[in-house]
């Protein structure tokens, strides 16, 4: 009976919104739209959706299987599945990846909060140059970004501390609908601007000549990051799924929501940018420099609309970042709680303090003491990004597929896949085929490609 006492999500909606909350994050807004525009528009979207369906979703289902089977934090879930063999180390690596990302993701999430505040008090107005100076002055400041990093981690702590149902699930049910609403409002405003059709065309017009292997690998990498795969998040959340949760259906629904938000983010950015003739870029400079300027110019005729849209936009980013941060924080909180037998509150507090420290160092490496915290020409912040995203993520993803596809008895996998025979499991063979061969090979390609080896 002890097993039944483990916390779980109370409803299907809770499962979908919480997991989609993890998936929908800054990656959807600051990378996807730009990659689409640069890589052949509609062609990229088709490849991306194919990557989500054929590779992202099987990997997500694999993590679901391990997490729900283990009914424990990621490290312990892998250990249970591995039965004492060294495969359990993948779980530890997943927890470490999640933990390290929490610190630096919180820095960027903190920037979003600061920009909500700056928009509110009317600081997001000025000449195009102003936004650039504002961002570089702010992000390299020694105090302000750390302050906001701590604030966002404290908010995350307050949610996580309340537990799975009253914390994560309740917050997701409130925040995700808000996020969709904000997104739709901004998409509406952006698409109604004069000349918006050029942006829509840029985003959706298929350019088949743009297709090459780089585009494919970019789409693949983006789909993994965007679905929060290989960071422990999906596995941890799955440990809170009930025995009735249909894993395949849930993974498909989450993949669809995540892709839809990414496409809508494109419809929010490109029409506005094209209507004022600004060329959008990607990454932090897109959301913290280019877009505030674009919104201001696009709605110059009615400045109050520009003010409101900028405010809503940063609120949207903060919500997206917060729900992802919750899932990252939960990876380590569940780990500390269960492995060191702590109360949830204590475990969450330890994780919050440690990630505040990591965040502070990452933030400082971008400015005040950058030269001290720079190694081999990369700031500490960039190192975290590089090690987690480009090394740990592919390794954990690759090994998870090999482990489930080749080493775990198929009976266990099938039982989880079909909810112990209560579902038909029509796609089981396809799933096994993908996890055994297709996913690991594709992940290996991305890995080798990013180091210039192929
Ligand atoms: N999926 C999130 C995004 O698209 C990022 C993320 C990665 C969140 C890993 C949690 C874990 O922004």
Coordinates of N, CA and C in Angstrom, one line a residue, residues 9-137:
X9 N -0.5 13.4 -9.6 CA -1.4 14.5 -10.2 C -2.8 14.0 -10.1
X10 N -3.8 14.9 -9.8 CA -5.1 14.4 -9.5 C -6.0 14.2 -10.8
X11 N -5.5 14.8 -11.9 CA -6.4 14.6 -13.1 C -5.5 14.6 -14.4
X12 N -6.2 14.1 -15.5 CA -5.5 14.1 -16.8 C -5.1 15.5 -17.2
X13 N -6.0 16.5 -16.9 CA -5.7 17.8 -17.3 C -4.4 18.3 -16.5
X14 N -4.3 17.9 -15.3 CA -3.2 18.3 -14.5 C -1.9 17.7 -15.1
X15 N -1.9 16.5 -15.5 CA -0.8 15.8 -16.1 C -0.4 16.6 -17.4
X16 N -1.3 16.9 -18.2 CA -1.0 17.6 -19.5 C -0.5 19.0 -19.2
X17 N -1.2 19.7 -18.4 CA -0.8 21.1 -18.2 C 0.6 21.2 -17.5
X18 N 0.8 20.4 -16.5 CA 2.1 20.5 -15.8 C 3.2 20.1 -16.8
X19 N 3.0 19.0 -17.5 CA 4.1 18.6 -18.4 C 4.3 19.5 -19.6
X20 N 3.2 20.0 -20.1 CA 3.3 21.0 -21.2 C 4.0 22.3 -20.6
X21 N 3.7 22.5 -19.3 CA 4.3 23.7 -18.7 C 5.8 23.6 -18.7
X22 N 6.3 22.4 -18.5 CA 7.7 22.1 -18.5 C 8.3 22.3 -20.0
X23 N 7.5 21.8 -20.9 CA 8.0 21.8 -22.3 C 7.9 23.3 -22.9
X24 N 6.8 24.0 -22.6 CA 6.7 25.3 -23.2 C 7.6 26.3 -22.3
X25 N 8.6 26.8 -23.0 CA 9.5 27.6 -22.2 C 10.2 28.6 -23.2
X26 N 11.3 29.2 -22.7 CA 11.9 30.2 -23.5 C 12.3 29.6 -24.9
X27 N 12.6 28.4 -24.9 CA 13.0 27.7 -26.2 C 12.0 27.9 -27.3
X28 N 10.7 27.9 -26.9 CA 9.6 28.0 -27.9 C 9.6 29.4 -28.4
X29 N 10.0 30.4 -27.6 CA 9.8 31.8 -28.0 C 11.1 32.4 -28.6
X30 N 12.2 32.0 -28.0 CA 13.4 32.7 -28.5 C 14.2 31.9 -29.6
X31 N 13.9 30.7 -29.8 CA 14.7 30.0 -30.8 C 13.8 29.5 -32.0
X32 N 12.7 28.9 -31.6 CA 11.9 28.3 -32.7 C 11.5 29.2 -33.8
X33 N 10.9 30.4 -33.5 CA 10.4 31.2 -34.6 C 11.6 31.6 -35.5
X34 N 12.7 32.0 -34.9 CA 13.9 32.4 -35.7 C 14.4 31.2 -36.6
X35 N 14.5 30.1 -36.0 CA 15.0 28.9 -36.8 C 14.1 28.6 -37.9
X36 N 12.8 28.8 -37.7 CA 11.8 28.6 -38.8 C 12.0 29.5 -39.9
X37 N 12.1 30.8 -39.5 CA 12.3 31.9 -40.5 C 13.6 31.6 -41.3
X38 N 14.6 31.2 -40.7 CA 16.0 31.1 -41.3 C 16.1 29.8 -42.1
X39 N 15.3 28.8 -41.8 CA 15.5 27.5 -42.4 C 14.4 27.0 -43.3
X40 N 13.8 28.0 -44.0 CA 12.9 27.5 -45.0 C 11.4 27.6 -44.6
X41 N 11.1 28.3 -43.6 CA 9.7 28.5 -43.2 C 8.9 27.2 -43.0
X42 N 7.9 27.0 -43.8 CA 7.0 25.9 -43.7 C 7.7 24.6 -43.7
X43 N 8.8 24.5 -44.5 CA 9.5 23.3 -44.7 C 10.1 22.9 -43.3
X44 N 10.7 23.9 -42.6 CA 11.2 23.6 -41.3 C 10.2 23.2 -40.3
X45 N 9.0 23.8 -40.4 CA 7.9 23.4 -39.5 C 7.5 21.9 -39.7
X46 N 7.5 21.5 -41.0 CA 7.1 20.1 -41.3 C 8.2 19.2 -40.7
X47 N 9.5 19.6 -41.0 CA 10.5 18.7 -40.5 C 10.5 18.7 -38.9
X48 N 10.3 19.8 -38.4 CA 10.2 19.9 -36.9 C 9.1 19.0 -36.3
X49 N 7.9 19.1 -36.9 CA 6.8 18.3 -36.4 C 7.1 16.8 -36.6
X50 N 7.8 16.5 -37.7 CA 8.1 15.1 -37.9 C 9.1 14.6 -36.9
X51 N 10.1 15.5 -36.5 CA 11.1 15.2 -35.5 C 10.4 15.0 -34.1
X52 N 9.4 15.9 -33.8 CA 8.7 15.7 -32.6 C 7.9 14.4 -32.6
X53 N 7.2 14.1 -33.7 CA 6.4 12.9 -33.7 C 7.3 11.6 -33.7
X54 N 8.3 11.6 -34.5 CA 9.0 10.3 -34.7 C 10.2 10.1 -33.7
X55 N 10.7 11.2 -33.1 CA 11.8 11.1 -32.2 C 11.5 11.7 -30.8
X56 N 11.0 12.9 -30.8 CA 10.8 13.5 -29.5 C 9.8 12.7 -28.7
X57 N 8.6 12.4 -29.3 CA 7.6 11.7 -28.5 C 8.0 10.3 -28.1
X58 N 8.7 9.5 -28.9 CA 9.2 8.2 -28.3 C 10.1 8.4 -27.2
X59 N 11.0 9.4 -27.3 CA 11.9 9.6 -26.1 C 11.1 10.1 -24.9
X60 N 10.1 10.9 -25.1 CA 9.3 11.3 -24.0 C 8.6 10.1 -23.4
X61 N 8.0 9.2 -24.2 CA 7.3 8.1 -23.7 C 8.3 7.2 -22.9
X62 N 9.6 7.1 -23.4 CA 10.6 6.3 -22.7 C 10.8 6.9 -21.2
X63 N 10.9 8.2 -21.1 CA 11.0 8.8 -19.8 C 9.8 8.6 -19.0
X64 N 8.6 8.6 -19.6 CA 7.4 8.4 -18.9 C 7.4 7.0 -18.3
X65 N 7.9 6.0 -19.1 CA 7.9 4.6 -18.7 C 8.8 4.4 -17.5
X66 N 10.0 5.0 -17.6 CA 10.9 4.8 -16.5 C 10.4 5.5 -15.2
X67 N 9.9 6.7 -15.4 CA 9.4 7.5 -14.2 C 8.2 6.8 -13.6
X68 N 7.2 6.4 -14.4 CA 6.1 5.9 -13.7 C 6.3 4.5 -13.2
X69 N 7.2 3.8 -13.8 CA 7.6 2.4 -13.3 C 8.3 2.6 -12.0
X70 N 9.2 3.6 -11.9 CA 10.0 3.7 -10.7 C 9.2 4.4 -9.5
X71 N 8.2 5.2 -9.8 CA 7.5 5.9 -8.8 C 8.5 6.6 -7.8
X72 N 9.5 7.2 -8.3 CA 10.5 7.8 -7.5 C 11.3 8.9 -8.3
X73 N 12.2 9.6 -7.7 CA 13.0 10.6 -8.4 C 13.7 9.9 -9.5
X74 N 14.3 10.7 -10.4 CA 14.9 10.2 -11.7 C 16.0 9.2 -11.4
X75 N 16.9 9.5 -10.4 CA 18.0 8.6 -10.2 C 17.5 7.3 -9.7
X76 N 16.5 7.3 -8.8 CA 16.0 6.0 -8.2 C 15.2 5.3 -9.3
X77 N 14.5 6.0 -10.1 CA 13.6 5.3 -11.1 C 14.5 4.6 -12.1
X78 N 15.6 5.2 -12.5 CA 16.5 4.5 -13.4 C 17.2 3.3 -12.7
X79 N 17.5 3.5 -11.4 CA 18.1 2.4 -10.6 C 17.2 1.2 -10.6
X80 N 15.9 1.5 -10.3 CA 14.9 0.4 -10.2 C 14.9 -0.4 -11.5
X81 N 14.8 0.4 -12.6 CA 14.7 -0.2 -13.9 C 16.0 -1.0 -14.2
X82 N 17.1 -0.5 -13.8 CA 18.4 -1.1 -14.1 C 18.8 -2.2 -13.2
X83 N 18.0 -2.3 -12.1 CA 18.3 -3.4 -11.2 C 19.7 -3.6 -10.7
X84 N 20.3 -2.5 -10.4 CA 21.7 -2.5 -9.8 C 22.8 -2.4 -10.9
X85 N 22.5 -2.5 -12.2 CA 23.5 -2.5 -13.2 C 23.9 -1.0 -13.4
X86 N 25.1 -0.8 -14.0 CA 25.6 0.6 -14.2 C 24.7 1.5 -15.0
X87 N 23.6 0.9 -15.6 CA 22.7 1.8 -16.3 C 22.1 2.8 -15.4
X88 N 22.1 2.5 -14.1 CA 21.5 3.5 -13.2 C 22.2 4.8 -13.2
X89 N 23.4 4.8 -13.7 CA 24.2 6.1 -13.7 C 23.5 7.1 -14.6
X90 N 22.7 6.7 -15.6 CA 22.1 7.7 -16.5 C 21.1 8.5 -15.7
X91 N 20.5 7.9 -14.7 CA 19.5 8.6 -13.9 C 20.2 9.7 -13.1
X92 N 21.4 9.4 -12.6 CA 22.1 10.4 -11.8 C 22.5 11.5 -12.7
X93 N 22.9 11.1 -13.9 CA 23.3 12.2 -14.9 C 22.2 13.1 -15.2
X94 N 21.0 12.5 -15.3 CA 19.8 13.3 -15.6 C 19.5 14.3 -14.5
X95 N 19.6 13.8 -13.3 CA 19.4 14.7 -12.1 C 20.4 15.8 -12.1
X96 N 21.7 15.5 -12.4 CA 22.7 16.5 -12.4 C 22.4 17.5 -13.5
X97 N 22.0 17.0 -14.7 CA 21.7 17.9 -15.8 C 20.6 18.9 -15.4
X98 N 19.5 18.3 -14.8 CA 18.4 19.2 -14.4 C 18.9 20.2 -13.4
X99 N 19.7 19.8 -12.4 CA 20.1 20.6 -11.4 C 21.0 21.8 -11.9
X100 N 21.9 21.5 -12.8 CA 22.8 22.5 -13.3 C 22.0 23.5 -14.2
X101 N 21.0 23.0 -15.0 CA 20.2 23.9 -15.8 C 19.4 24.8 -14.9
X102 N 18.9 24.3 -13.8 CA 18.0 25.2 -13.0 C 18.7 26.5 -12.7
X103 N 20.0 26.4 -12.3 CA 20.7 27.7 -12.0 C 20.8 28.7 -13.1
X104 N 21.1 28.2 -14.3 CA 21.3 29.2 -15.3 C 20.0 29.6 -16.0
X105 N 19.1 28.7 -16.0 CA 17.7 29.0 -16.6 C 17.1 30.1 -15.7
X106 N 17.3 30.0 -14.4 CA 16.8 30.9 -13.4 C 17.3 32.3 -13.7
X107 N 18.5 32.4 -14.2 CA 19.1 33.8 -14.5 C 18.3 34.4 -15.6
X108 N 18.0 33.7 -16.6 CA 17.3 34.2 -17.8 C 15.8 34.5 -17.3
X109 N 15.3 33.6 -16.5 CA 13.9 33.8 -16.0 C 13.9 35.1 -15.2
X110 N 14.9 35.3 -14.4 CA 15.0 36.5 -13.6 C 15.0 37.8 -14.5
X111 N 15.8 37.7 -15.7 CA 15.8 38.8 -16.6 C 14.3 39.1 -17.0
X112 N 13.6 38.1 -17.3 CA 12.2 38.3 -17.8 C 11.4 39.0 -16.7
X113 N 11.6 38.7 -15.5 CA 10.9 39.4 -14.4 C 11.3 40.8 -14.3
X114 N 12.6 41.1 -14.4 CA 13.0 42.4 -14.4 C 12.4 43.3 -15.5
X115 N 12.2 42.6 -16.7 CA 11.6 43.3 -17.8 C 10.1 43.6 -17.6
X116 N 9.5 42.7 -16.9 CA 8.1 43.0 -16.5 C 8.0 44.3 -15.7
X117 N 8.9 44.3 -14.7 CA 9.0 45.5 -13.8 C 9.3 46.7 -14.7
X118 N 10.4 46.6 -15.5 CA 10.8 47.8 -16.3 C 9.7 48.2 -17.2
X119 N 8.9 47.3 -17.8 CA 7.8 47.7 -18.7 C 6.7 48.4 -17.8
X120 N 6.5 47.9 -16.7 CA 5.4 48.4 -15.8 C 5.7 49.9 -15.5
X121 N 7.0 50.1 -15.1 CA 7.3 51.5 -14.7 C 7.7 52.4 -15.9
X122 N 7.5 51.9 -17.1 CA 7.7 52.7 -18.3 C 9.1 52.9 -18.7
X123 N 10.0 51.9 -18.4 CA 11.4 52.0 -18.8 C 11.6 51.4 -20.2
X124 N 10.6 50.8 -20.7 CA 10.8 50.1 -22.0 C 10.4 51.0 -23.2
X125 N 10.9 52.2 -23.1 CA 10.6 53.2 -24.2 C 11.9 53.9 -24.5
X126 N 12.1 54.1 -25.8 CA 13.3 54.8 -26.1 C 13.8 54.5 -27.6
X127 N 14.9 55.1 -28.0 CA 15.4 54.8 -29.3 C 15.9 53.4 -29.4
X128 N 16.0 52.8 -30.6 CA 16.5 51.5 -30.8 C 17.8 51.2 -30.0
X129 N 18.7 52.1 -30.0 CA 20.0 51.9 -29.3 C 19.8 51.8 -27.8
X130 N 18.8 52.5 -27.4 CA 18.6 52.5 -25.9 C 18.4 51.0 -25.4
X131 N 17.6 50.2 -26.1 CA 17.3 48.9 -25.7 C 18.6 48.0 -25.6
X132 N 19.5 48.3 -26.5 CA 20.8 47.5 -26.5 C 21.6 47.9 -25.2
X133 N 21.7 49.2 -25.0 CA 22.5 49.7 -23.8 C 21.8 49.2 -22.5
X134 N 20.5 49.3 -22.5 CA 19.8 48.9 -21.3 C 20.1 47.4 -21.0
X135 N 20.0 46.6 -22.0 CA 20.2 45.2 -21.8 C 21.6 44.9 -21.3
X136 N 22.6 45.5 -22.0 CA 24.0 45.1 -21.7 C 24.3 45.7 -20.3
X137 N 23.8 46.9 -20.0 CA 24.0 47.4 -18.6 C 23.4 46.5 -17.6

